[in-house]
JSON list of C-alpha atoms in Angstrom, two decimals:
[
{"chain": "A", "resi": 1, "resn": "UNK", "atom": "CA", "xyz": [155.68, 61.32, 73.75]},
{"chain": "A", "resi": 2, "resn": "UNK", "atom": "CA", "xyz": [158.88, 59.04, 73.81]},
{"chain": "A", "resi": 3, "resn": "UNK", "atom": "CA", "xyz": [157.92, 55.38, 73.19]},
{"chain": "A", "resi": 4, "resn": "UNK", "atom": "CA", "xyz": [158.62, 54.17, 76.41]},
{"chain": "A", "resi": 5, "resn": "UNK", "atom": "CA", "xyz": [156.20, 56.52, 78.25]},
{"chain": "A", "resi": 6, "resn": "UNK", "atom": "CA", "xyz": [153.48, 55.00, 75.47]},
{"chain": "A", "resi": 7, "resn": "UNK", "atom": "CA", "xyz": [154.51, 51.60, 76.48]},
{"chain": "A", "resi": 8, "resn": "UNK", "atom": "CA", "xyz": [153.90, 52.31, 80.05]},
{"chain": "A", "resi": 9, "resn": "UNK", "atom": "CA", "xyz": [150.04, 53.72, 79.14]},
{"chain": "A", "resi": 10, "resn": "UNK", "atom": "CA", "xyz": [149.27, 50.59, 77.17]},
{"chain": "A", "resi": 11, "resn": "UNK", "atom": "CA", "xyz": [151.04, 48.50, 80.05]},
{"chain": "A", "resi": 12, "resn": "UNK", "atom": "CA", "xyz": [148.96, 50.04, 82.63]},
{"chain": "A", "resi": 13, "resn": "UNK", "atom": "CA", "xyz": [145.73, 49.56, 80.39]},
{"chain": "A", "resi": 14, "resn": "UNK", "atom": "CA", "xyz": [146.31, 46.43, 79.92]},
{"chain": "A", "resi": 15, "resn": "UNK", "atom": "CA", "xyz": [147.35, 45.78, 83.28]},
{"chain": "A", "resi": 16, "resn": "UNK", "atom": "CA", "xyz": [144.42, 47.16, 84.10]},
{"chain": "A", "resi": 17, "resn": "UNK", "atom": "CA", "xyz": [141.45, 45.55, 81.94]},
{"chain": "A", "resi": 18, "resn": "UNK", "atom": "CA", "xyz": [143.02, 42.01, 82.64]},
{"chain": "A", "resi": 19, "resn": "UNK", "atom": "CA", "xyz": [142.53, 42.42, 85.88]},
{"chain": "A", "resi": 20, "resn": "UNK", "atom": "CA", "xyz": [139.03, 42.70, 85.98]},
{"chain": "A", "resi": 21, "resn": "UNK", "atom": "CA", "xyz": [137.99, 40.45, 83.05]},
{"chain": "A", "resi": 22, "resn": "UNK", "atom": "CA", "xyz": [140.94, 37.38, 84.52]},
{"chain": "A", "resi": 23, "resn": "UNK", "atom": "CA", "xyz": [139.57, 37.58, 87.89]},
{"chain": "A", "resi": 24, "resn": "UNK", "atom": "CA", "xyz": [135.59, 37.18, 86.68]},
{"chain": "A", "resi": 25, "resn": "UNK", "atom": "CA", "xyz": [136.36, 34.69, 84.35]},
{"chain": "A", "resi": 26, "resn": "UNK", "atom": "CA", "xyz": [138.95, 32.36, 86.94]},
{"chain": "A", "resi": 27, "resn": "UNK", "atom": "CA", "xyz": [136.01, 33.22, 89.32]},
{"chain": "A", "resi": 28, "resn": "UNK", "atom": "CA", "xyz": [134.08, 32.03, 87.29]},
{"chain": "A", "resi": 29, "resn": "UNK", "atom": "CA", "xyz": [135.84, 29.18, 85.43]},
{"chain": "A", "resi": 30, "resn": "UNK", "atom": "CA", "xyz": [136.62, 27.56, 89.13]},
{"chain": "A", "resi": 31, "resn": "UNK", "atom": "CA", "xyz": [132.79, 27.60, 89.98]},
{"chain": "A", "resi": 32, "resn": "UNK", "atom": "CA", "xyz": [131.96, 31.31, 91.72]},
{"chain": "A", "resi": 33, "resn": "UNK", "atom": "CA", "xyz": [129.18, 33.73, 90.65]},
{"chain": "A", "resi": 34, "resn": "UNK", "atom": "CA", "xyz": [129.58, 36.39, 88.31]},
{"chain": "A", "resi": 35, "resn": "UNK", "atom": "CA", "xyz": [129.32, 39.85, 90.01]},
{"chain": "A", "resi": 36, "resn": "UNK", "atom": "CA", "xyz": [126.95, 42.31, 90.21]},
{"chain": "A", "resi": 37, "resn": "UNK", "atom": "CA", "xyz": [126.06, 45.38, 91.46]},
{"chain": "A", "resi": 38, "resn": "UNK", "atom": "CA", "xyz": [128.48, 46.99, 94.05]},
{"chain": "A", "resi": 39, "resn": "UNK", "atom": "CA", "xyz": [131.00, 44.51, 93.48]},
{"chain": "A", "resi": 40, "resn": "UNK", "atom": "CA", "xyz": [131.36, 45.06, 89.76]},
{"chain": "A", "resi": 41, "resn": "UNK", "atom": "CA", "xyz": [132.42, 48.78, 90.75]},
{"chain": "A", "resi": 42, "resn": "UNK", "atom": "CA", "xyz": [135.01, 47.44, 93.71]},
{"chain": "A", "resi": 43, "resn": "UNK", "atom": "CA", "xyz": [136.24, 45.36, 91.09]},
{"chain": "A", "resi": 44, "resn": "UNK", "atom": "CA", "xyz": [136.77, 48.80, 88.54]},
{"chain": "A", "resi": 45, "resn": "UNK", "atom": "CA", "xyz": [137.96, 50.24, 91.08]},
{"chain": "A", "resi": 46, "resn": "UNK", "atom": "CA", "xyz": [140.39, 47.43, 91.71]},
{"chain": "A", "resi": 47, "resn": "UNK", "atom": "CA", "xyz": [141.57, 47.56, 87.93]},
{"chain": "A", "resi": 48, "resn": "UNK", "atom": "CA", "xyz": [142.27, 51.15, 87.87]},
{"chain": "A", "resi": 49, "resn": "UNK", "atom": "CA", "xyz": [144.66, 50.56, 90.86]},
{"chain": "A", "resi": 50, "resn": "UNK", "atom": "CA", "xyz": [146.38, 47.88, 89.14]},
{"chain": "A", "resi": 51, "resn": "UNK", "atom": "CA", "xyz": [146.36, 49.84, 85.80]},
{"chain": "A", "resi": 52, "resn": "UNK", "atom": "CA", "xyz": [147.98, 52.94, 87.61]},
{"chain": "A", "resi": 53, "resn": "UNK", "atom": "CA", "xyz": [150.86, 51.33, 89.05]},
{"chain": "A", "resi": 54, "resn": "UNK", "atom": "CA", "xyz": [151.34, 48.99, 86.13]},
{"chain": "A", "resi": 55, "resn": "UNK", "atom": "CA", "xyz": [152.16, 52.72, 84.65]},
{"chain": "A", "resi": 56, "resn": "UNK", "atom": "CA", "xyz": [154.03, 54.17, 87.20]},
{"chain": "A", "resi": 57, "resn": "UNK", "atom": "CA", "xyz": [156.60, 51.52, 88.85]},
{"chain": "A", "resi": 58, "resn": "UNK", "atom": "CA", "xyz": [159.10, 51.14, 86.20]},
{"chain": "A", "resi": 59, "resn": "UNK", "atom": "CA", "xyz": [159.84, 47.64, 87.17]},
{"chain": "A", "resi": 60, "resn": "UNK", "atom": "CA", "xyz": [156.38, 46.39, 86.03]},
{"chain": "A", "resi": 61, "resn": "UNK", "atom": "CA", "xyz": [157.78, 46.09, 82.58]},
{"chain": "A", "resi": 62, "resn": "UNK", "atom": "CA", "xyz": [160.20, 43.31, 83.52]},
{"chain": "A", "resi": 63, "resn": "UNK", "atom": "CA", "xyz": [158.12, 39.58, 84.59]},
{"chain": "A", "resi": 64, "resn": "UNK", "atom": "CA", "xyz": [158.83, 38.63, 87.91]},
{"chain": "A", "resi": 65, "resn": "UNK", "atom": "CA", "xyz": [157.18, 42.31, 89.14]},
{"chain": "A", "resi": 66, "resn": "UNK", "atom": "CA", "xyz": [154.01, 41.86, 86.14]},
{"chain": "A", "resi": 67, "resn": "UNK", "atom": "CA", "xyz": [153.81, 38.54, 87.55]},
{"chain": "A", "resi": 68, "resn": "UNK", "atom": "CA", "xyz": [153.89, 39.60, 91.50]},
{"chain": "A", "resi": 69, "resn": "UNK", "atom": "CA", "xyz": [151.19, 42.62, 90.28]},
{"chain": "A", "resi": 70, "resn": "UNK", "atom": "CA", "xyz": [148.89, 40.50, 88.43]},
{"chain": "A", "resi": 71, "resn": "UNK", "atom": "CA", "xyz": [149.21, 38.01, 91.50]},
{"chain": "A", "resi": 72, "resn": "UNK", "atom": "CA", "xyz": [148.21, 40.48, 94.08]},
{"chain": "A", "resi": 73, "resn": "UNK", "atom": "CA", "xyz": [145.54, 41.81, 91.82]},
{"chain": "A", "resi": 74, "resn": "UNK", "atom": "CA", "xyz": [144.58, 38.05, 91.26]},
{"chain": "A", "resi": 75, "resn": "UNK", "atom": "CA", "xyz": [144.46, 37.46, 95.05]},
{"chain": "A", "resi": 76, "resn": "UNK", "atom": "CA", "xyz": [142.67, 41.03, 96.00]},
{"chain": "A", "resi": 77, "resn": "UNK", "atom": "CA", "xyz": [139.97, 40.13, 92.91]},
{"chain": "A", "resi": 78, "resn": "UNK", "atom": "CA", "xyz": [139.07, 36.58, 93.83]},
{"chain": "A", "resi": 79, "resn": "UNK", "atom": "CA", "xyz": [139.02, 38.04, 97.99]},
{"chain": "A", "resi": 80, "resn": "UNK", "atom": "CA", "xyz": [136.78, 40.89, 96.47]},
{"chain": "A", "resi": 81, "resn": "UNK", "atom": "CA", "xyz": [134.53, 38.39, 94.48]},
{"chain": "A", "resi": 82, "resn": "UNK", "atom": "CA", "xyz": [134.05, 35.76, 97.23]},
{"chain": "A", "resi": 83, "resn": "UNK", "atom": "CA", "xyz": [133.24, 37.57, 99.80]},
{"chain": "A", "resi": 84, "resn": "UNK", "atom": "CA", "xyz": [130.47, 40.11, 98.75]},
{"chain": "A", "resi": 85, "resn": "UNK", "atom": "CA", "xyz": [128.94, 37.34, 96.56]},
{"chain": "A", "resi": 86, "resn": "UNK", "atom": "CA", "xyz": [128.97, 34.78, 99.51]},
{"chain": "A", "resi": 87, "resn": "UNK", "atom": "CA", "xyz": [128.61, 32.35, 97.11]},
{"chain": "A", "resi": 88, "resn": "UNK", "atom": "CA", "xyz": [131.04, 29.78, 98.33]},
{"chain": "A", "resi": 89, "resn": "UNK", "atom": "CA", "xyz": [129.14, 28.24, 101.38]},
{"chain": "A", "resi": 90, "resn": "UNK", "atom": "CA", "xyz": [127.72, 24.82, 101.31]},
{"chain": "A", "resi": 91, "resn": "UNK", "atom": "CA", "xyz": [128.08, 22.05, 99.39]},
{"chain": "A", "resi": 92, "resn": "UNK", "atom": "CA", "xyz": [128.00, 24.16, 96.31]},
{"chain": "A", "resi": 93, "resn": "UNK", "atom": "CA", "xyz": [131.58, 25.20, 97.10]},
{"chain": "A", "resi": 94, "resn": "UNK", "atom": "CA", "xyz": [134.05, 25.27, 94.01]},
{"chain": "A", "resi": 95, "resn": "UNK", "atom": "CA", "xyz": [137.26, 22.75, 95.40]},
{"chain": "A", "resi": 96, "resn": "UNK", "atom": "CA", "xyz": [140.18, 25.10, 96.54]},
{"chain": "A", "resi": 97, "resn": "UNK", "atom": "CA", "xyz": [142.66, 23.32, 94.21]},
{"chain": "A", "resi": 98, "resn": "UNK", "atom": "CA", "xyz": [140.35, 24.30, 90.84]},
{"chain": "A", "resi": 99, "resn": "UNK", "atom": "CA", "xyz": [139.52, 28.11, 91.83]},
{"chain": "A", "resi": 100, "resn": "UNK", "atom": "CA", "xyz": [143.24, 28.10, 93.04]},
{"chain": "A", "resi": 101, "resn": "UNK", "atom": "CA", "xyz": [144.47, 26.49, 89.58]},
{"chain": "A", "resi": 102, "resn": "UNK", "atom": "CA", "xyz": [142.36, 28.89, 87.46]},
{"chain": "A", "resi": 103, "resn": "UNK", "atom": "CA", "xyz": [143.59, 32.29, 89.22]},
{"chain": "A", "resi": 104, "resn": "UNK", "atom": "CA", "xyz": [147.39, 31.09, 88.35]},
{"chain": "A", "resi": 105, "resn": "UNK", "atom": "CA", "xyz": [146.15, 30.24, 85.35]},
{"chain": "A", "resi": 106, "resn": "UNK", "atom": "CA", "xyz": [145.07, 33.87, 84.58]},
{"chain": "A", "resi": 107, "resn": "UNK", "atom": "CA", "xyz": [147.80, 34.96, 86.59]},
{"chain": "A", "resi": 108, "resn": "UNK", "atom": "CA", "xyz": [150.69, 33.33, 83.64]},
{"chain": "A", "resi": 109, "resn": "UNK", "atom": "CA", "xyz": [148.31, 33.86, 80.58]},
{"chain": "A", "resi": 110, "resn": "UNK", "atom": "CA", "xyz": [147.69, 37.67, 82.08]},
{"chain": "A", "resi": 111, "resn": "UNK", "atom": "CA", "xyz": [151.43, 38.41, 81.83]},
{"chain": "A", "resi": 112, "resn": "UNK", "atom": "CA", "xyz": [152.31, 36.62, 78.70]},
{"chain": "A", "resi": 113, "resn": "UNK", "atom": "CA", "xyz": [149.37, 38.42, 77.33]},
{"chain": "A", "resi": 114, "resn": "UNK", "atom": "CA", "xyz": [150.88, 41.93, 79.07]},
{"chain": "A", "resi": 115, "resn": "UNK", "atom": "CA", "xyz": [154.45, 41.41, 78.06]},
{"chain": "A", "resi": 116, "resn": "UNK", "atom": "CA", "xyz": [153.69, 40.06, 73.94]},
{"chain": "A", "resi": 117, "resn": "UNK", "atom": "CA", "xyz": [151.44, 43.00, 73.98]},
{"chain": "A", "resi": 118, "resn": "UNK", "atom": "CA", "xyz": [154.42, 45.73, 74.70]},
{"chain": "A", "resi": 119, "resn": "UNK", "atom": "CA", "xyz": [156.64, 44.38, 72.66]},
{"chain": "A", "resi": 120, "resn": "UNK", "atom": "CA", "xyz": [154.36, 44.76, 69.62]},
{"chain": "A", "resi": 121, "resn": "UNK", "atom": "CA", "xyz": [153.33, 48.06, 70.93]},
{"chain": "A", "resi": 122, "resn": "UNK", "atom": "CA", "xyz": [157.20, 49.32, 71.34]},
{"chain": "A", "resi": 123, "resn": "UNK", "atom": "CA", "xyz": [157.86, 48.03, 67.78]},
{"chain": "A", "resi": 124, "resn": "UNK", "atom": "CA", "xyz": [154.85, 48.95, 65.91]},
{"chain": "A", "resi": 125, "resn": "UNK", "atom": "CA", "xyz": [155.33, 52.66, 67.37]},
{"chain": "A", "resi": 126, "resn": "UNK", "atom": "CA", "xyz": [159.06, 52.67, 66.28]},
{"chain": "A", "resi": 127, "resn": "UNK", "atom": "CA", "xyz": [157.88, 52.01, 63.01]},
{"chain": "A", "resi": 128, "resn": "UNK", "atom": "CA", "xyz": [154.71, 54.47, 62.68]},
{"chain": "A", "resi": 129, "resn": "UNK", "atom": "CA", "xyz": [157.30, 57.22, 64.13]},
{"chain": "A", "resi": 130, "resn": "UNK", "atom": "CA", "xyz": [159.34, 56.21, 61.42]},
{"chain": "A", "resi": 131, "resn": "UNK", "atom": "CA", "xyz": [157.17, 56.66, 58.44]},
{"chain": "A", "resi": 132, "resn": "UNK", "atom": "CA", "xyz": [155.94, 59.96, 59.85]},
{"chain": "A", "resi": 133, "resn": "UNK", "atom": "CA", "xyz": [159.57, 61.39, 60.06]},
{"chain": "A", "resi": 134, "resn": "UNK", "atom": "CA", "xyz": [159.76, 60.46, 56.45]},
{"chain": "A", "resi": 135, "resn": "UNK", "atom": "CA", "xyz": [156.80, 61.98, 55.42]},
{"chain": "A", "resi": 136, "resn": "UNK", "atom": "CA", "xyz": [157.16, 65.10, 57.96]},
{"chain": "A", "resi": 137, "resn": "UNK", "atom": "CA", "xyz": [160.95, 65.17, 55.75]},
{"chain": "A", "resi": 138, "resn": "UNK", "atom": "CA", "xyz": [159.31, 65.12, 52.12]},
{"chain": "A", "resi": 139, "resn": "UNK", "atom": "CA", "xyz": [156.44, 67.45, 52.90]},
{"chain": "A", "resi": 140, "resn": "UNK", "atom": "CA", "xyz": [158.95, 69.87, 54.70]},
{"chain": "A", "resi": 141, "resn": "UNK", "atom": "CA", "xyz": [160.75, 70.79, 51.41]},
{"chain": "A", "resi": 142, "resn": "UNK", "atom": "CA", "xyz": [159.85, 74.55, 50.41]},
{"chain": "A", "resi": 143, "resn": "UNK", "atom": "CA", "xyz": [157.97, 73.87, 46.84]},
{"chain": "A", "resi": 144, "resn": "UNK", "atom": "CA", "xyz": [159.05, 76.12, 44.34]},
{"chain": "A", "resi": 145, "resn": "UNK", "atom": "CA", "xyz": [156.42, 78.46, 42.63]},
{"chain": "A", "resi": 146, "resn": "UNK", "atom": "CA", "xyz": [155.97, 79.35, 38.52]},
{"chain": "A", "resi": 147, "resn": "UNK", "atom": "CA", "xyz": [156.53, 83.43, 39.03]},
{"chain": "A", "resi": 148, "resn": "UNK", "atom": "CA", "xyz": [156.40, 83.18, 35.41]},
{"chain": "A", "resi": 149, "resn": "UNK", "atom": "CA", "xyz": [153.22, 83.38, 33.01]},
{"chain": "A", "resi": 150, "resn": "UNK", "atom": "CA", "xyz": [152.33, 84.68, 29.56]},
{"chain": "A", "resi": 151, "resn": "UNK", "atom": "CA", "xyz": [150.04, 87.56, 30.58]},
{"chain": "A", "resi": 152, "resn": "UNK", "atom": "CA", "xyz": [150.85, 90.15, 33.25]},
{"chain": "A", "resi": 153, "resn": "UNK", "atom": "CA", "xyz": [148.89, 90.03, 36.54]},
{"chain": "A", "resi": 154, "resn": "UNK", "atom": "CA", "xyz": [145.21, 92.11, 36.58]},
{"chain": "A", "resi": 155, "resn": "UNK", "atom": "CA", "xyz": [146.68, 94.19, 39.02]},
{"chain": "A", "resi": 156, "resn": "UNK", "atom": "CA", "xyz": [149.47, 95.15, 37.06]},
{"chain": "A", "resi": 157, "resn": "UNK", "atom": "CA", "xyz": [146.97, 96.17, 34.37]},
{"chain": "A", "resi": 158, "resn": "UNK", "atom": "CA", "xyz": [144.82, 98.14, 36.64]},
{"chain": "A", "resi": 159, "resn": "UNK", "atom": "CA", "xyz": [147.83, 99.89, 37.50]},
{"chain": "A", "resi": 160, "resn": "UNK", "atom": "CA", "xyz": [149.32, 100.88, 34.31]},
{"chain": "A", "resi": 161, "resn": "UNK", "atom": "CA", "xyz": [145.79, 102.01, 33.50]},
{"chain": "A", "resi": 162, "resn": "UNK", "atom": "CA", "xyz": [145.34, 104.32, 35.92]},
{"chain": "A", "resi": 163, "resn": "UNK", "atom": "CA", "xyz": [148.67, 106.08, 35.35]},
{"chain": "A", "resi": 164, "resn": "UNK", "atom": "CA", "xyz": [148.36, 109.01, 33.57]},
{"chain": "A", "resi": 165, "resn": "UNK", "atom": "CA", "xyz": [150.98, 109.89, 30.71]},
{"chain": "A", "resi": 166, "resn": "UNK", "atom": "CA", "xyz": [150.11, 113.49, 30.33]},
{"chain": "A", "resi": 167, "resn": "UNK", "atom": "CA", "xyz": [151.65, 115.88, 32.05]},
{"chain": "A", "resi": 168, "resn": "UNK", "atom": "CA", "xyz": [152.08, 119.75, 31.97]},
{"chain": "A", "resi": 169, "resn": "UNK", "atom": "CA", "xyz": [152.73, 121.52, 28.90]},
{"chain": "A", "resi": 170, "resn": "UNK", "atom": "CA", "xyz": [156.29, 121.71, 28.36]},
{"chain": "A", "resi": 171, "resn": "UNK", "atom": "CA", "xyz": [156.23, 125.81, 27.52]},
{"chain": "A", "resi": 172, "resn": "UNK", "atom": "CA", "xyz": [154.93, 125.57, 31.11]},
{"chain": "A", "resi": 173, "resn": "UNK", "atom": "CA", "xyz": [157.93, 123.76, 32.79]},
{"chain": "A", "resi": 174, "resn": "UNK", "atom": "CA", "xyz": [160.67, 126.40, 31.63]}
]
């Protein structure tokens, strides 16, 4: 698998797991309930979708479109969390301005996180495929063998055993 197609996979992963686990904990950070029950699987659901196209659109590897991605994700997550936990009503509502603050918050931190992450991934797997073509090159040398030894082979015994040396007489033969 070339290294950029493993980038992708650990992009989309990523991608992926940050959504979730940024949008519970900005939810949560800015004063909203944690989720539970049907809302932790909308929210699964919700990372796998960011996770997939994390590794399929190309352009999620540059920052503006991580950014835009983790945004939407951000924006679809806290939607998703505030409105099946109805938890915002009242008195007991977070202020806009902190649950707002904490979802660009995750937003920034999500991509740096993202985008640090590939890079290490692109050059630690450079590296590994390096070592192994070094080791593939040393362990693909034919090894020579020592045909040589002070005592014949068994086999060669049995066989020079089981040859018989006498023949027909030799009156016989003329």
């Amino acid at each position: 698998m070339p290294v950029s197609a493993s980038a992708d996979r650990v992009r989309g992963v990523a991608t992926g797991l940050l959504t979730a686990a940024l949008a519970v904990a900005a939810h949560g950070a800015g004063g909203g309930a944690i989720p539970n029950g049907a809302v932790t699987s909308l929210l699964a659901v919700l990372a796998a979708t960011a996770g997939a196209l994390a590794t399929t659109i190309p352009q999620t590897g540059t920052p503006r479109c991580l950014l835009g991605l983790l945004a939407a994700s951000q924006l679809l997550g806290h939607l998703l969390l505030s409105t099946a936990d109805h938890h915002h009503v009242g008195s007991a509502a977070p202020p806009a301005a902190a649950m707002l603050a904490t979802h660009l918050l995750a937003i920034v931190a999500g991509a740096i996180l993202i985008g640090v992450g590939e890079r290490l991934w692109r050059a630690l797997s450079v590296a590994v495929r390096g070592v192994v073509r070094i080791g593939y090159a040393v362990a693909a040398r034919p090894m020579t063998v020592a045909r040589r030894a002070d005592q014949p082979l068994r086999s060669a015994l049995m066989l020079a055993a089981s040859v018989s040396h006498r023949g027909p007489p030799v009156s016989l033969a003329r």
